[in-house]
PDB file of C-alpha atoms in Angstrom:
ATOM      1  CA  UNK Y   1      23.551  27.626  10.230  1.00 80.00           C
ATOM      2  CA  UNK Y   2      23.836  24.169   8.585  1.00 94.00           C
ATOM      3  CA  UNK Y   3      20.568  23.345   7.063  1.00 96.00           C
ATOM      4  CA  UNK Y   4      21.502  21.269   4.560  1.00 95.00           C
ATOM      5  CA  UNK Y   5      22.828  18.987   7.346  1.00 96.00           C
ATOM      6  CA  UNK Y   6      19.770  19.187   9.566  1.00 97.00           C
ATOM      7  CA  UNK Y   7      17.665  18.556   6.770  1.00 97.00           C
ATOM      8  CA  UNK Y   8      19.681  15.249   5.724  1.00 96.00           C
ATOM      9  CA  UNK Y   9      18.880  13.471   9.257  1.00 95.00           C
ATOM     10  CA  UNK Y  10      15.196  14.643   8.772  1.00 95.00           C
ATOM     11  CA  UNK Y  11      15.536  12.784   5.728  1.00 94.00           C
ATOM     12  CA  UNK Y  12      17.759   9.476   6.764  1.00 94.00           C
ATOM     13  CA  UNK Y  13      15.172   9.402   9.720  1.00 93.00           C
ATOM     14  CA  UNK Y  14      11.904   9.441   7.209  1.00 91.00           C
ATOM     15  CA  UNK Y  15      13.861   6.948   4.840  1.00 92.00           C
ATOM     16  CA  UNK Y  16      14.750   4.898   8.031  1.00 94.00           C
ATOM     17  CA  UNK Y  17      11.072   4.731   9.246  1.00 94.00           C
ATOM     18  CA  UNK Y  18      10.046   3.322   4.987  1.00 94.00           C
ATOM     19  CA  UNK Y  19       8.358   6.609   4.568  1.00 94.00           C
ATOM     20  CA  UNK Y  20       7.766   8.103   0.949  1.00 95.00           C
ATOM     21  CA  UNK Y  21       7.478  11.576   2.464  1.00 95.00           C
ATOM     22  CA  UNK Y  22       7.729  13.280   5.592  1.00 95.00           C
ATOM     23  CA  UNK Y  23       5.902  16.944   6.364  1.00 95.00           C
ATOM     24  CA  UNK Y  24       6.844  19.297   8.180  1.00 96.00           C
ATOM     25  CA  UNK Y  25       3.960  21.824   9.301  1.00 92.00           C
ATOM     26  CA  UNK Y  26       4.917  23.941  12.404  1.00 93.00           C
ATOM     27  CA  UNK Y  27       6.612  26.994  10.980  1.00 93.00           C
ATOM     28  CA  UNK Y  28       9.238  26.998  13.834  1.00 94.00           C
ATOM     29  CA  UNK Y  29      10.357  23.657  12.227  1.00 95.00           C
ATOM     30  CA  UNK Y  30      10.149  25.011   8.616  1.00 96.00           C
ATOM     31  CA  UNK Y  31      12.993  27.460   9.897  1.00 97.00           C
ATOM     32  CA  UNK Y  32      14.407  25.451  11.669  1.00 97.00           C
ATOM     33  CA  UNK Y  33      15.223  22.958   8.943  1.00 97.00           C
ATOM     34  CA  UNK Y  34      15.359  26.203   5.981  1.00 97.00           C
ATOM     35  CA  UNK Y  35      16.000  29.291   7.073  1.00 97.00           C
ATOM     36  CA  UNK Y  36      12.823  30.187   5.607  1.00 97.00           C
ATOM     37  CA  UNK Y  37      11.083  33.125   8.176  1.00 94.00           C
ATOM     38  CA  UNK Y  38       7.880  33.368   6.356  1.00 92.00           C
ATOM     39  CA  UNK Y  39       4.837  31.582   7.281  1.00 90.00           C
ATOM     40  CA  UNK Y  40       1.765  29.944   5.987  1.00 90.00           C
ATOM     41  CA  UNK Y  41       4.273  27.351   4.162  1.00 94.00           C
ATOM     42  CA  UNK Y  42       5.295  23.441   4.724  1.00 95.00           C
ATOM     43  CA  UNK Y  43       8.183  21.802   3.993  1.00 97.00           C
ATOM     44  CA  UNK Y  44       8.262  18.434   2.605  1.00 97.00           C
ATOM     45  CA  UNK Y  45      10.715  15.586   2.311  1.00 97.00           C
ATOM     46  CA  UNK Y  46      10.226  13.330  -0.539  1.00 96.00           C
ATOM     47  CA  UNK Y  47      11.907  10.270  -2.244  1.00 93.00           C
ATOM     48  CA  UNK Y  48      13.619  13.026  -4.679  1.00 93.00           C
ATOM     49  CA  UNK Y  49      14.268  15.788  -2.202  1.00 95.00           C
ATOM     50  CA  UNK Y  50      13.007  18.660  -0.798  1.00 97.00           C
ATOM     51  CA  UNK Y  51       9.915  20.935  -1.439  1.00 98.00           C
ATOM     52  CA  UNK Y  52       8.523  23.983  -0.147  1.00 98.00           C
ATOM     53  CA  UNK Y  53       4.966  24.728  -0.727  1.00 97.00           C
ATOM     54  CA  UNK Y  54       3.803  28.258   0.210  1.00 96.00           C
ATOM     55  CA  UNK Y  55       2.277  30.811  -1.717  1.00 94.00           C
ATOM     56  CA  UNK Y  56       2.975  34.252  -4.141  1.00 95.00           C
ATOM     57  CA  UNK Y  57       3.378  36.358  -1.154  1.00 94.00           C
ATOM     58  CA  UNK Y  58       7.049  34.751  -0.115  1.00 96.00           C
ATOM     59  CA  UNK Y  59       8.458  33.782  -3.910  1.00 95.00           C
ATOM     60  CA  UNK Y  60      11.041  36.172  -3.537  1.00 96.00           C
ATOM     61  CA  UNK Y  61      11.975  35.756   0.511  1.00 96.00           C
ATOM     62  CA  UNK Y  62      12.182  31.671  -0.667  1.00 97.00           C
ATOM     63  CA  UNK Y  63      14.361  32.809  -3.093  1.00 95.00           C
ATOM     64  CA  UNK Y  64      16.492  34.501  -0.852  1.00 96.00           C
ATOM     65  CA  UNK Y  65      16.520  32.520   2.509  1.00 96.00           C
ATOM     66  CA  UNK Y  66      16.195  29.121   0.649  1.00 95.00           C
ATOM     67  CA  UNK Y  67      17.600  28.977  -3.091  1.00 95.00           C
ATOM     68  CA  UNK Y  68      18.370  25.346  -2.304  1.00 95.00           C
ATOM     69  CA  UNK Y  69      14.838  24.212  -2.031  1.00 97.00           C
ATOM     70  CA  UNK Y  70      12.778  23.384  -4.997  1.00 97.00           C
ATOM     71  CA  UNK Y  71       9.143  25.740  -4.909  1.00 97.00           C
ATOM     72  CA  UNK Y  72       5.799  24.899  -4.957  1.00 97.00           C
ATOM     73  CA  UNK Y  73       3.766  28.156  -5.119  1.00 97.00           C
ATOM     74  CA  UNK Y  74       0.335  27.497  -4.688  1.00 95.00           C
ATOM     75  CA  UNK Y  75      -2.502  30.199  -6.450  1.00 94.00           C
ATOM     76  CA  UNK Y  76      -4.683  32.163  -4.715  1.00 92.00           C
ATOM     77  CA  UNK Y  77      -7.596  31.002  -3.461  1.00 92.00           C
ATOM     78  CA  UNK Y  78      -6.022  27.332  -3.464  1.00 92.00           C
ATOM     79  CA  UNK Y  79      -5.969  26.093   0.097  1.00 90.00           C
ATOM     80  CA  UNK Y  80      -2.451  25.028   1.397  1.00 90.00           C
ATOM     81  CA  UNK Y  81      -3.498  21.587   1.786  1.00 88.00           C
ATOM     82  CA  UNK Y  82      -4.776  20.919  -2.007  1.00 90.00           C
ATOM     83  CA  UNK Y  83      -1.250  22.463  -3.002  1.00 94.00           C
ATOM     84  CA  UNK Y  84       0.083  19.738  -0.910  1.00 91.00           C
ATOM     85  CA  UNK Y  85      -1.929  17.100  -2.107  1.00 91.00           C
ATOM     86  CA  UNK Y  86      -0.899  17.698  -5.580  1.00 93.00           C
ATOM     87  CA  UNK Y  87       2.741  17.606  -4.778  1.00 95.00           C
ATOM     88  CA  UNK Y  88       2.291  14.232  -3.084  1.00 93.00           C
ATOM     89  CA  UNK Y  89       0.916  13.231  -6.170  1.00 92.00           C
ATOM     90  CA  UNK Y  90       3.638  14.306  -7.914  1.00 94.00           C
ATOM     91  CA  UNK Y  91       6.355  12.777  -5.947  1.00 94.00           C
ATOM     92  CA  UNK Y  92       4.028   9.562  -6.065  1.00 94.00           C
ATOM     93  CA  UNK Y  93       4.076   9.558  -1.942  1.00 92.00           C
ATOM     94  CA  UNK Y  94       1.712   7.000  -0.656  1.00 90.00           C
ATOM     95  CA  UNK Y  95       2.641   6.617   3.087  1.00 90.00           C
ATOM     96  CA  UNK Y  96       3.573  10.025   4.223  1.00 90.00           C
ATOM     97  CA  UNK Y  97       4.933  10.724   7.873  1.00 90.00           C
ATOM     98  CA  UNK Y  98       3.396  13.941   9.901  1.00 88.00           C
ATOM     99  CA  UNK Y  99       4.600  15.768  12.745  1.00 86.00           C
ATOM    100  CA  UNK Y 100       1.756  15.238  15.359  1.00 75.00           C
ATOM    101  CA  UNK Y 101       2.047  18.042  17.354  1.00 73.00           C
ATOM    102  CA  UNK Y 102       2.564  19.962  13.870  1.00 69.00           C
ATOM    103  CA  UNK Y 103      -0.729  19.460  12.472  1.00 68.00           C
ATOM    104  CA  UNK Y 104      -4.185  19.374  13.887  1.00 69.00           C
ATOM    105  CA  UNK Y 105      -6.884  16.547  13.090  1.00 68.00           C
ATOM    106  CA  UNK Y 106      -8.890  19.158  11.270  1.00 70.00           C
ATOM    107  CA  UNK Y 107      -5.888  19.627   8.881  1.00 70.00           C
ATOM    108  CA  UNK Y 108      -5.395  15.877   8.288  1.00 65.00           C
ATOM    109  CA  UNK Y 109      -8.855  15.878   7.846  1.00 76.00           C
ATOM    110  CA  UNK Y 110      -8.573  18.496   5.089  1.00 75.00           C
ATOM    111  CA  UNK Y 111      -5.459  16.647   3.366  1.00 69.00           C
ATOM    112  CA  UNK Y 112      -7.116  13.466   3.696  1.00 72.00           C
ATOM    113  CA  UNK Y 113     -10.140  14.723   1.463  1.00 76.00           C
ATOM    114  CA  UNK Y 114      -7.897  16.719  -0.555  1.00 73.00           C
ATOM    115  CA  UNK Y 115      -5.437  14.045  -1.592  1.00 72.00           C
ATOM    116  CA  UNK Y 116      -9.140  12.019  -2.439  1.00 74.00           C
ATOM    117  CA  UNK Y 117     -10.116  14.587  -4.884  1.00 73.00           C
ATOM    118  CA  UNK Y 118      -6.841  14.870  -6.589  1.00 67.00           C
TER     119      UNK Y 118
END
């Protein structure tokens, strides 16, 4: 499988649309785009590249299926959505694209208050 390639019209398409960052949160797309067959995990397209944010459990299965990717492993106990607030912090993303059908309302919700605190 190509996934450099699928990821690159992901990211034309986000870039296209004046996006800082695009996330992808259904774990069939995470695969789909990485390779990556783990869960609990989002994939992120920023201004710089690429970003996987999971957590300790899958370190060495990103390594493997995804050596590509750059890693953000989040610490137990840290809810998947602060890790992902902090990271758009750090790639300085300020309009951020979501798949709808990807993420509920309670999630935005959470990333919403998240990003606040952070």
């Amino acid at each position: 499988m190509d996934y450099a390639k699928r990821r690159d019209r992901v990211r034309r398409a986000f870039q296209r649309a004046g996006l800082d960052a695009f996330l992808v949160s259904a774990p069939v797309n995470v695969t789909y785009l990485t390779g990556f067959t783990g869960n609990d995990s989002y994939l992120l397209f920023h201004r710089g590249g690429e970003v996987i944010i999971s957590d300790p459990r899958f370190t060495v299965q990103l390594g493997e299926e995804c050596p590509e990717i750059d890693l953000h492993i989040r610490k137990p106990g840290i809810p998947l959505t602060n890790a992902l607030a902090r990271v758009l912090r750090w790639a300085k993303a300020k309009t951020v694209g979501i798949e709808s059908d990807g993420m509920t309302v309670g999630g935005l919700e959470r990333l919403k208050a998240a990003a606040e605190r952070t």
